[in-house]
PDB file of C-alpha atoms in Angstrom:
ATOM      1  CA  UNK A 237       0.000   0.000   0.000  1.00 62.00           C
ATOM      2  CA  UNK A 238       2.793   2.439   1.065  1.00 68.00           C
ATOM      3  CA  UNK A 239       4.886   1.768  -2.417  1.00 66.00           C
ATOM      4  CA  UNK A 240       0.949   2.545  -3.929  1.00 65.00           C
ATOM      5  CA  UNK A 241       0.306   5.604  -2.425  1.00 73.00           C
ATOM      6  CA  UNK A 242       4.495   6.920  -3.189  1.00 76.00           C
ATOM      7  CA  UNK A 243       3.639   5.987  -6.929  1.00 73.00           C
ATOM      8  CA  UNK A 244       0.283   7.877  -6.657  1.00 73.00           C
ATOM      9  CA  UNK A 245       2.095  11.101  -4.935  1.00 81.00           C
ATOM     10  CA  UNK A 246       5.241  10.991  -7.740  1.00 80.00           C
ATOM     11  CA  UNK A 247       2.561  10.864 -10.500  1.00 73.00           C
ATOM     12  CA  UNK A 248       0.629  13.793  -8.951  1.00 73.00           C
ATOM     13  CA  UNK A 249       3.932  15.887  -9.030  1.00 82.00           C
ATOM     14  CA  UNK A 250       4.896  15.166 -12.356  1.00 75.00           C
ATOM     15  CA  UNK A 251       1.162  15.259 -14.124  1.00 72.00           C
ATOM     16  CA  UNK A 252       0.836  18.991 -11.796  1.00 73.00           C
ATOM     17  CA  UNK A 253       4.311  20.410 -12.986  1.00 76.00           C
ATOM     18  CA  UNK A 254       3.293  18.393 -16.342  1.00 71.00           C
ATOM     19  CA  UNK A 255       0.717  20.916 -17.017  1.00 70.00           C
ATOM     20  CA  UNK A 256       1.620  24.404 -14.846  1.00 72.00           C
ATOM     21  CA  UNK A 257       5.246  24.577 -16.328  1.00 72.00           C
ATOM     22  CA  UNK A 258       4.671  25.425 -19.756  1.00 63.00           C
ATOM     23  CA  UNK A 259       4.503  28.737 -19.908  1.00 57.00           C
ATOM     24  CA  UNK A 260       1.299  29.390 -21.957  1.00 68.00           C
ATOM     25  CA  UNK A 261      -1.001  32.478 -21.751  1.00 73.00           C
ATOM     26  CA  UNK A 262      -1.719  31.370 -18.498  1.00 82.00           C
ATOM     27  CA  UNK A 263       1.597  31.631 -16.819  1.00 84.00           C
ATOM     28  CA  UNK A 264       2.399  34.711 -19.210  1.00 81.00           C
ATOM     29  CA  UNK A 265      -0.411  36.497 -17.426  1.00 84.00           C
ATOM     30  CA  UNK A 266       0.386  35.465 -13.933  1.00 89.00           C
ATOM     31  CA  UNK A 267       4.203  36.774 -15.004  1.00 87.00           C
ATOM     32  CA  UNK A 268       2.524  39.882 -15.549  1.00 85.00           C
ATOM     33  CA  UNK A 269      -0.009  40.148 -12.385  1.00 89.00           C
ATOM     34  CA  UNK A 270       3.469  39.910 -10.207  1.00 90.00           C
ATOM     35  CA  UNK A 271       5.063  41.980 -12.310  1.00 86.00           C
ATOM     36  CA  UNK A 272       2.887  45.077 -12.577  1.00 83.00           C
ATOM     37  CA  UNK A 273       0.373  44.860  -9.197  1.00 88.00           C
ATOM     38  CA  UNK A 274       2.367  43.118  -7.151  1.00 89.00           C
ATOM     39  CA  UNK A 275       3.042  39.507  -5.021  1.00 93.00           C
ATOM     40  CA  UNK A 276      -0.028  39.829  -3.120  1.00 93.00           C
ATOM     41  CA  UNK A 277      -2.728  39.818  -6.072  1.00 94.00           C
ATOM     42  CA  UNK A 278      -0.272  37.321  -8.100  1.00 94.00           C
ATOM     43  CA  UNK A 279      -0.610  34.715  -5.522  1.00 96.00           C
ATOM     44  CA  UNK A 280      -4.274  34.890  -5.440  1.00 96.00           C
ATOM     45  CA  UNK A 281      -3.816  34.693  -9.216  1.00 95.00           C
ATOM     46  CA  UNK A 282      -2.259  31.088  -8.828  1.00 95.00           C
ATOM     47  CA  UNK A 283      -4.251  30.008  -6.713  1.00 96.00           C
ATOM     48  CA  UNK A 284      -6.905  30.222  -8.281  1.00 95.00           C
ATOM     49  CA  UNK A 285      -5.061  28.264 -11.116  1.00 93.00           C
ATOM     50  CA  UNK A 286      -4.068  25.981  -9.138  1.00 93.00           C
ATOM     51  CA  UNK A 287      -7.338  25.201  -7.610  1.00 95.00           C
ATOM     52  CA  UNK A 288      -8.746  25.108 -10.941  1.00 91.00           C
ATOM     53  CA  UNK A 289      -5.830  22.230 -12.173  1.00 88.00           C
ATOM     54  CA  UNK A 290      -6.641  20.430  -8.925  1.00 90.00           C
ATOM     55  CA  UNK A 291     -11.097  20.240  -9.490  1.00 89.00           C
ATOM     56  CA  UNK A 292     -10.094  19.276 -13.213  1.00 84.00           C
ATOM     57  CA  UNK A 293      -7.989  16.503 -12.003  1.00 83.00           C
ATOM     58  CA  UNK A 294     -10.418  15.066  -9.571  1.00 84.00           C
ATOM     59  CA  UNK A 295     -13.270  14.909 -12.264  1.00 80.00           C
ATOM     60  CA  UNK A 296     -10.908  13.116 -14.549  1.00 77.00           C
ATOM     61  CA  UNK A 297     -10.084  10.610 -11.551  1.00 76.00           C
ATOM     62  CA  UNK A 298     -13.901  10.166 -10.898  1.00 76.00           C
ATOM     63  CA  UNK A 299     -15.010  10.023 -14.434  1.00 69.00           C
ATOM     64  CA  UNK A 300     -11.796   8.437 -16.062  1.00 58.00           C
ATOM     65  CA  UNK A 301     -11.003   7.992 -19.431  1.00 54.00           C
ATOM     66  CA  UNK A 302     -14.729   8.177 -20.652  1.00 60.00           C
ATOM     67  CA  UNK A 303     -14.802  12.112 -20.221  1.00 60.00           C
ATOM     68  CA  UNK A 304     -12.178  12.498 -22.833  1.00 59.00           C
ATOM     69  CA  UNK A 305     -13.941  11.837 -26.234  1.00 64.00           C
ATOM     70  CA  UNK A 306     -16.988  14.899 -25.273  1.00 64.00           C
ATOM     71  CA  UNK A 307     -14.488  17.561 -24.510  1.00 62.00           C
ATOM     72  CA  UNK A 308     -12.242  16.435 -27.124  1.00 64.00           C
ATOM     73  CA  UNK A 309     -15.258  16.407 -29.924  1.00 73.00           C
ATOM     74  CA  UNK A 310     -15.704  20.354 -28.089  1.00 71.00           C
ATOM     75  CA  UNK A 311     -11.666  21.373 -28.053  1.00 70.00           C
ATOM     76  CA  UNK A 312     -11.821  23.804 -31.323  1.00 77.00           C
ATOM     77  CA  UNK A 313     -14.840  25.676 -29.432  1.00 77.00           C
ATOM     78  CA  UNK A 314     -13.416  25.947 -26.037  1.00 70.00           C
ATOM     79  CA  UNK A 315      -9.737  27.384 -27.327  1.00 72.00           C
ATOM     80  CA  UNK A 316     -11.665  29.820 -29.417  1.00 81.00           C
ATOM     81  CA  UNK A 317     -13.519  30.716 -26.471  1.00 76.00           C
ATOM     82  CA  UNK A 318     -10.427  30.620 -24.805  1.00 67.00           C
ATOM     83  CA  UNK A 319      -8.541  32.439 -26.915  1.00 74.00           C
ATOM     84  CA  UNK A 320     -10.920  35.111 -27.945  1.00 83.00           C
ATOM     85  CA  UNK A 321     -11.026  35.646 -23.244  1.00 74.00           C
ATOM     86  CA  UNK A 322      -7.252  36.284 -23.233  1.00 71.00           C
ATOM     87  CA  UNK A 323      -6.995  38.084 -26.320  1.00 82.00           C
ATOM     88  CA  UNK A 324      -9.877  40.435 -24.975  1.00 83.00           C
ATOM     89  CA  UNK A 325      -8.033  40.842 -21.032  1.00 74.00           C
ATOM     90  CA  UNK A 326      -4.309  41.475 -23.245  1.00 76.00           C
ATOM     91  CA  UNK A 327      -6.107  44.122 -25.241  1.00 86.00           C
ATOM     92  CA  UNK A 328      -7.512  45.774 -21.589  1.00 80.00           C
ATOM     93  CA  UNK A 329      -4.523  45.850 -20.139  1.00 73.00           C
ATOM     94  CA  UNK A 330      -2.547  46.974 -22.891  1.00 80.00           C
ATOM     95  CA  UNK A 331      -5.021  50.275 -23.551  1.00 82.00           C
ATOM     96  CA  UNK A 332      -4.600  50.733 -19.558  1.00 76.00           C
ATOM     97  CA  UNK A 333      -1.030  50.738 -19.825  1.00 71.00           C
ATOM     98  CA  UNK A 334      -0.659  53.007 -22.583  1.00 76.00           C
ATOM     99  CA  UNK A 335      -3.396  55.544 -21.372  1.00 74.00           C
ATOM    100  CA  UNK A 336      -1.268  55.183 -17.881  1.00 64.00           C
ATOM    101  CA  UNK A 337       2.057  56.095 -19.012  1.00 61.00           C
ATOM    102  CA  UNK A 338       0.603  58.649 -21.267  1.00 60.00           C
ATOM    103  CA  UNK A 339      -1.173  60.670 -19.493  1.00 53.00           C
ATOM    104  CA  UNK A 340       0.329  59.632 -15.847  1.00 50.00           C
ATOM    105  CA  UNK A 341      -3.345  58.492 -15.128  1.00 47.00           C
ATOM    106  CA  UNK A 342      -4.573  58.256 -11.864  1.00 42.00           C
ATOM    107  CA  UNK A 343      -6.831  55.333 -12.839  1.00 45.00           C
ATOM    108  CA  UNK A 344      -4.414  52.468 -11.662  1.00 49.00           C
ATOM    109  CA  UNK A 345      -5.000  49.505 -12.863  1.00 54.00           C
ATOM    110  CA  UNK A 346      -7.268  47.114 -10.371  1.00 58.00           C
ATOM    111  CA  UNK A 347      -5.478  45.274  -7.764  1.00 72.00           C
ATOM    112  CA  UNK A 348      -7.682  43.535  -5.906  1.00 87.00           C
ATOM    113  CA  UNK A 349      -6.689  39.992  -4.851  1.00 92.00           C
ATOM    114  CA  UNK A 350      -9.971  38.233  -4.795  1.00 94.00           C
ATOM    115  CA  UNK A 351     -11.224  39.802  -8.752  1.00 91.00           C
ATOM    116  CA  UNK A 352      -7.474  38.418  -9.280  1.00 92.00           C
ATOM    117  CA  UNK A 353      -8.628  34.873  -8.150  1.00 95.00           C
ATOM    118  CA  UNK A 354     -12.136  35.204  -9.926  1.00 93.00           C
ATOM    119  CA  UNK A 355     -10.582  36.218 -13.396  1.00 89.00           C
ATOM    120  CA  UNK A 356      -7.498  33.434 -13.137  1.00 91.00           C
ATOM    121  CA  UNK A 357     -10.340  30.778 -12.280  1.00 92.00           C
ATOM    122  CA  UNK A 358     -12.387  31.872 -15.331  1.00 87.00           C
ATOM    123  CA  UNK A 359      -9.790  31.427 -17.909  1.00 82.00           C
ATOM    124  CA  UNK A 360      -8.125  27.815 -16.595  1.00 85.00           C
ATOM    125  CA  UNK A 361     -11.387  26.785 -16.333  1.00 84.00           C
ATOM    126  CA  UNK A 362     -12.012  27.272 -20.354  1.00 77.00           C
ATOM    127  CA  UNK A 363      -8.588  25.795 -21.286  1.00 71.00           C
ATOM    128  CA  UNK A 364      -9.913  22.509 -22.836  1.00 64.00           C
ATOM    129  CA  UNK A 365      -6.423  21.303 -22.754  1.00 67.00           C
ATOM    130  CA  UNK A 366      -6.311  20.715 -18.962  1.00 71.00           C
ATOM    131  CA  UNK A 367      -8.947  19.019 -18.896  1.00 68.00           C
ATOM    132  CA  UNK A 368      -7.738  16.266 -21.634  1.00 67.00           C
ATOM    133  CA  UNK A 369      -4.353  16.057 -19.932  1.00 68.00           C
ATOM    134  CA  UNK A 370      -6.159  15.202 -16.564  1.00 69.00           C
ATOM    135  CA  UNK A 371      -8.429  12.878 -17.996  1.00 66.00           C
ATOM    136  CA  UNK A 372      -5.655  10.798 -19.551  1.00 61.00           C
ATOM    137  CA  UNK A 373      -3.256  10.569 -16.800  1.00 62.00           C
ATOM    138  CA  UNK A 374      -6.122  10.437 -14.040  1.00 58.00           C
ATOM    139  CA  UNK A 375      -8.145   7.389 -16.009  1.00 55.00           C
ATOM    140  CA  UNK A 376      -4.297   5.546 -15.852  1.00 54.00           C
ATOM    141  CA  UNK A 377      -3.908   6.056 -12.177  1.00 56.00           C
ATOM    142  CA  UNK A 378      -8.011   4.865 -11.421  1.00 51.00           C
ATOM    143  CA  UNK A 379      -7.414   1.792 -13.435  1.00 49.00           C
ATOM    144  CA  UNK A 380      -4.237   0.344 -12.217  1.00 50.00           C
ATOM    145  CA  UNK A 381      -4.843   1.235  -8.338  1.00 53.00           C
ATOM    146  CA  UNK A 382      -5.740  -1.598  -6.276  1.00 57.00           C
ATOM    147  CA  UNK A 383      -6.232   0.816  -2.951  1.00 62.00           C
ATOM    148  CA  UNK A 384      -8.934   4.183  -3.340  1.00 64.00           C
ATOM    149  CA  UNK A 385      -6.812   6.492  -1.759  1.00 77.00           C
ATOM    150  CA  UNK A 386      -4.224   6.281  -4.871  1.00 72.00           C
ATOM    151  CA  UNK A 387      -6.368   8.423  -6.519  1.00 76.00           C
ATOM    152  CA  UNK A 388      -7.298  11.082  -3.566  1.00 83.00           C
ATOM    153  CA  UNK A 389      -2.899  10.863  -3.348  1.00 85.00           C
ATOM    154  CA  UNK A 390      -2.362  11.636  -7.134  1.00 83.00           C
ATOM    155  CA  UNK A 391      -5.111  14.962  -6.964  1.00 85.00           C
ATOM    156  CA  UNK A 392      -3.645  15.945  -3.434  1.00 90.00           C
ATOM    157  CA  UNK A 393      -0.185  16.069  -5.168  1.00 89.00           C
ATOM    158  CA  UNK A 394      -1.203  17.844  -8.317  1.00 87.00           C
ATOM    159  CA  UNK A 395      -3.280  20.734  -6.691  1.00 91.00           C
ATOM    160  CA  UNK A 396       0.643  20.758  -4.846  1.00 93.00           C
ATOM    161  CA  UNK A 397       2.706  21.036  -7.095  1.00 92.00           C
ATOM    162  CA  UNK A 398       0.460  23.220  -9.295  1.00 91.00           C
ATOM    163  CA  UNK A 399       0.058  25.924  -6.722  1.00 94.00           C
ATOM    164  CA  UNK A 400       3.743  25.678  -5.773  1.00 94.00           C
ATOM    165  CA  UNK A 401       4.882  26.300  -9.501  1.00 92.00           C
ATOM    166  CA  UNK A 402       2.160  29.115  -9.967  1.00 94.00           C
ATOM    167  CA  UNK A 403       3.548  30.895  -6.933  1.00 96.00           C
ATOM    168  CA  UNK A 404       7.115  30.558  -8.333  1.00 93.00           C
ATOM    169  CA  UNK A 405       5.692  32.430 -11.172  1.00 92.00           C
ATOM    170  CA  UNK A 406       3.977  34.940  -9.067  1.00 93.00           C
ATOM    171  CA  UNK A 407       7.352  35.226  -7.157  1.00 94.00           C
ATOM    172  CA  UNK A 408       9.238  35.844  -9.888  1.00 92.00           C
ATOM    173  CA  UNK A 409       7.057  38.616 -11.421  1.00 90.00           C
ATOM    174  CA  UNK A 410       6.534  39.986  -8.269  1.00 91.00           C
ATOM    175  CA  UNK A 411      10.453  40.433  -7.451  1.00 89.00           C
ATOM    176  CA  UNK A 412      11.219  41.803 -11.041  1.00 84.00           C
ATOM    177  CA  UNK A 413       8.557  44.021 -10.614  1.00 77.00           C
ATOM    178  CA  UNK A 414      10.167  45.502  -7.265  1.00 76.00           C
ATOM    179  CA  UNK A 415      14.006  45.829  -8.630  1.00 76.00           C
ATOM    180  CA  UNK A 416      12.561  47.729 -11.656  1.00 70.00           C
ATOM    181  CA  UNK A 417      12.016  51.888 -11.660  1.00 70.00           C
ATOM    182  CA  UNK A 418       8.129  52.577 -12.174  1.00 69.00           C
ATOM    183  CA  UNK A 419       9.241  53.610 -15.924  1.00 73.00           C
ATOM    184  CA  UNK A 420      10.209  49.856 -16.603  1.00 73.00           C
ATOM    185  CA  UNK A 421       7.683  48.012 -15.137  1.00 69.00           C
ATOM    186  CA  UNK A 422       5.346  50.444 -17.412  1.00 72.00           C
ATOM    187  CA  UNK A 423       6.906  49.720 -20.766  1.00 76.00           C
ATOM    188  CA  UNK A 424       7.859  45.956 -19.555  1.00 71.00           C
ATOM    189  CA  UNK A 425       3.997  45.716 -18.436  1.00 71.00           C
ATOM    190  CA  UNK A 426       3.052  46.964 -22.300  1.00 78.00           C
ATOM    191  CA  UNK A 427       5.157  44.498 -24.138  1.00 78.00           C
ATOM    192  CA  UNK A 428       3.832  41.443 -21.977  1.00 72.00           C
ATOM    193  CA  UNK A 429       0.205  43.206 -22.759  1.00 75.00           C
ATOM    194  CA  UNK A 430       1.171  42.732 -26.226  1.00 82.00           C
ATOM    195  CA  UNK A 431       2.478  39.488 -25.990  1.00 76.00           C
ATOM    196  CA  UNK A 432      -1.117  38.181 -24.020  1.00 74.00           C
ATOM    197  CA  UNK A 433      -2.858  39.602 -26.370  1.00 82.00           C
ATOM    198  CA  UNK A 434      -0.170  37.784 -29.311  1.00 83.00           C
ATOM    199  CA  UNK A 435      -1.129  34.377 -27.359  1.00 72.00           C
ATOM    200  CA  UNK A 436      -5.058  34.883 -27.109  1.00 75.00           C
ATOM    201  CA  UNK A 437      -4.816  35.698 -31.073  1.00 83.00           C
ATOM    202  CA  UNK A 438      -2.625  32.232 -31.555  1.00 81.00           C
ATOM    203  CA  UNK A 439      -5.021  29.872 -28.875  1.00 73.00           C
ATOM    204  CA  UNK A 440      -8.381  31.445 -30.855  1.00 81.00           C
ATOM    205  CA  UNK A 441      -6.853  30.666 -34.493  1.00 85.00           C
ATOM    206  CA  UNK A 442      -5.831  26.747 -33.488  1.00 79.00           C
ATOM    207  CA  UNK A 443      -9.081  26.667 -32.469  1.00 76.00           C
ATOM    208  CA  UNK A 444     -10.524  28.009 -35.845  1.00 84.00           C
ATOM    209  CA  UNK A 445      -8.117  25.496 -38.029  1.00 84.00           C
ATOM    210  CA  UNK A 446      -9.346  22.313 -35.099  1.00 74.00           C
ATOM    211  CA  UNK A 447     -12.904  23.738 -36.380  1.00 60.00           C
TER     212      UNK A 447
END
């Protein structure tokens, strides 16, 4: 049982890391939450995330592999979805950026930790992609375990290690964010606006050519 529920945990790390490393939009805009408002609203950022990876992973571990073939027949319409969400929040940040630095606005952008969570729960929650990856790895572990807390082990260790990469992230962008004069974290804050809304425009049009 103990050898069980080590496999179950070591899976759980690698599937959570598996899915939270790349850095996609996602991660791009948690980069940028640190970066420009701070570590306080990033980490309610990835948490959100995180919680998101770990409710995806324990419906694929309930439902198994039979999940996969609906939201796969549904993947071009949920990145499109997906895609058109982020391009839309890249565009809004990138007009607040510009009318900040040029015209040394007053109207800061909003930094309040909870909308953080809301809006970071939103847009992992229409990633279709998640949801397949969790599926297949989660319908492996149901099958071949013997015991039925391998499965509770494996989403335990992937809402882990997905909340401890995501903070990394929000770490990172948070501590670049403080070593940089308010000038820089402006014009860095525009390109990454850019390069969101670059990403949104990208997820929407594999969804289009899936179509």
């Amino acid at each position: 049982m103990l050898v069980e529920i080590l496999l179950s945990a070591g899976a759980g790390v690698v599937a959570g890391l598996g899915v939270a490393m790349p850095l996609g939009a996602i991660g791009a805009l948690l980069l940028r939450e640190g970066l420009v408002n701070g570590f306080r609203v990033a980490a309610s950022a990835a948490t959100g995330v995180a919680i998101v990876d770990t409710a995806y992973c324990a419906v694929a571990a309930l439902v198994g592999a039979t999940f996969a073939p609906l939201v796969e027949s549904h993947r071009g319409a949920f990145l499109i979805v997906s895609g058109l969400v982020i391009l839309a929040i890249g565009v809004r940040l990138l007009v607040m950026a510009v009318r900040r630095r040029t015209a040394q606005a007053a109207a800061a952008e909003p930094t309040d930790p909870f909308a953080a969570f809301l809006r970071f729960v939103g847009l992992t929650a229409i990633n279709p992609l998640t949801l397949l990856y969790f599926v297949a790895l989660a319908g492996a572990i149901t099958t071949h375990s013997t015991w039925p807390i391998g499965p509770v082990v494996f989403v335990v260790a992937v809402g882990a290690s997905s909340l401890a990469w995501q903070f990394v992230l929000a770490t990172v962008g948070s501590l670049f964010g403080r070593s940089l004069s308010a000038r820089a974290t402006e014009i860095i804050g525009i390109v990454a606006s850019i390069l969101i809304v670059a990403l949104g425009g990208m997820v929407a049009v594999s969804g289009v050519t899936l179509g």
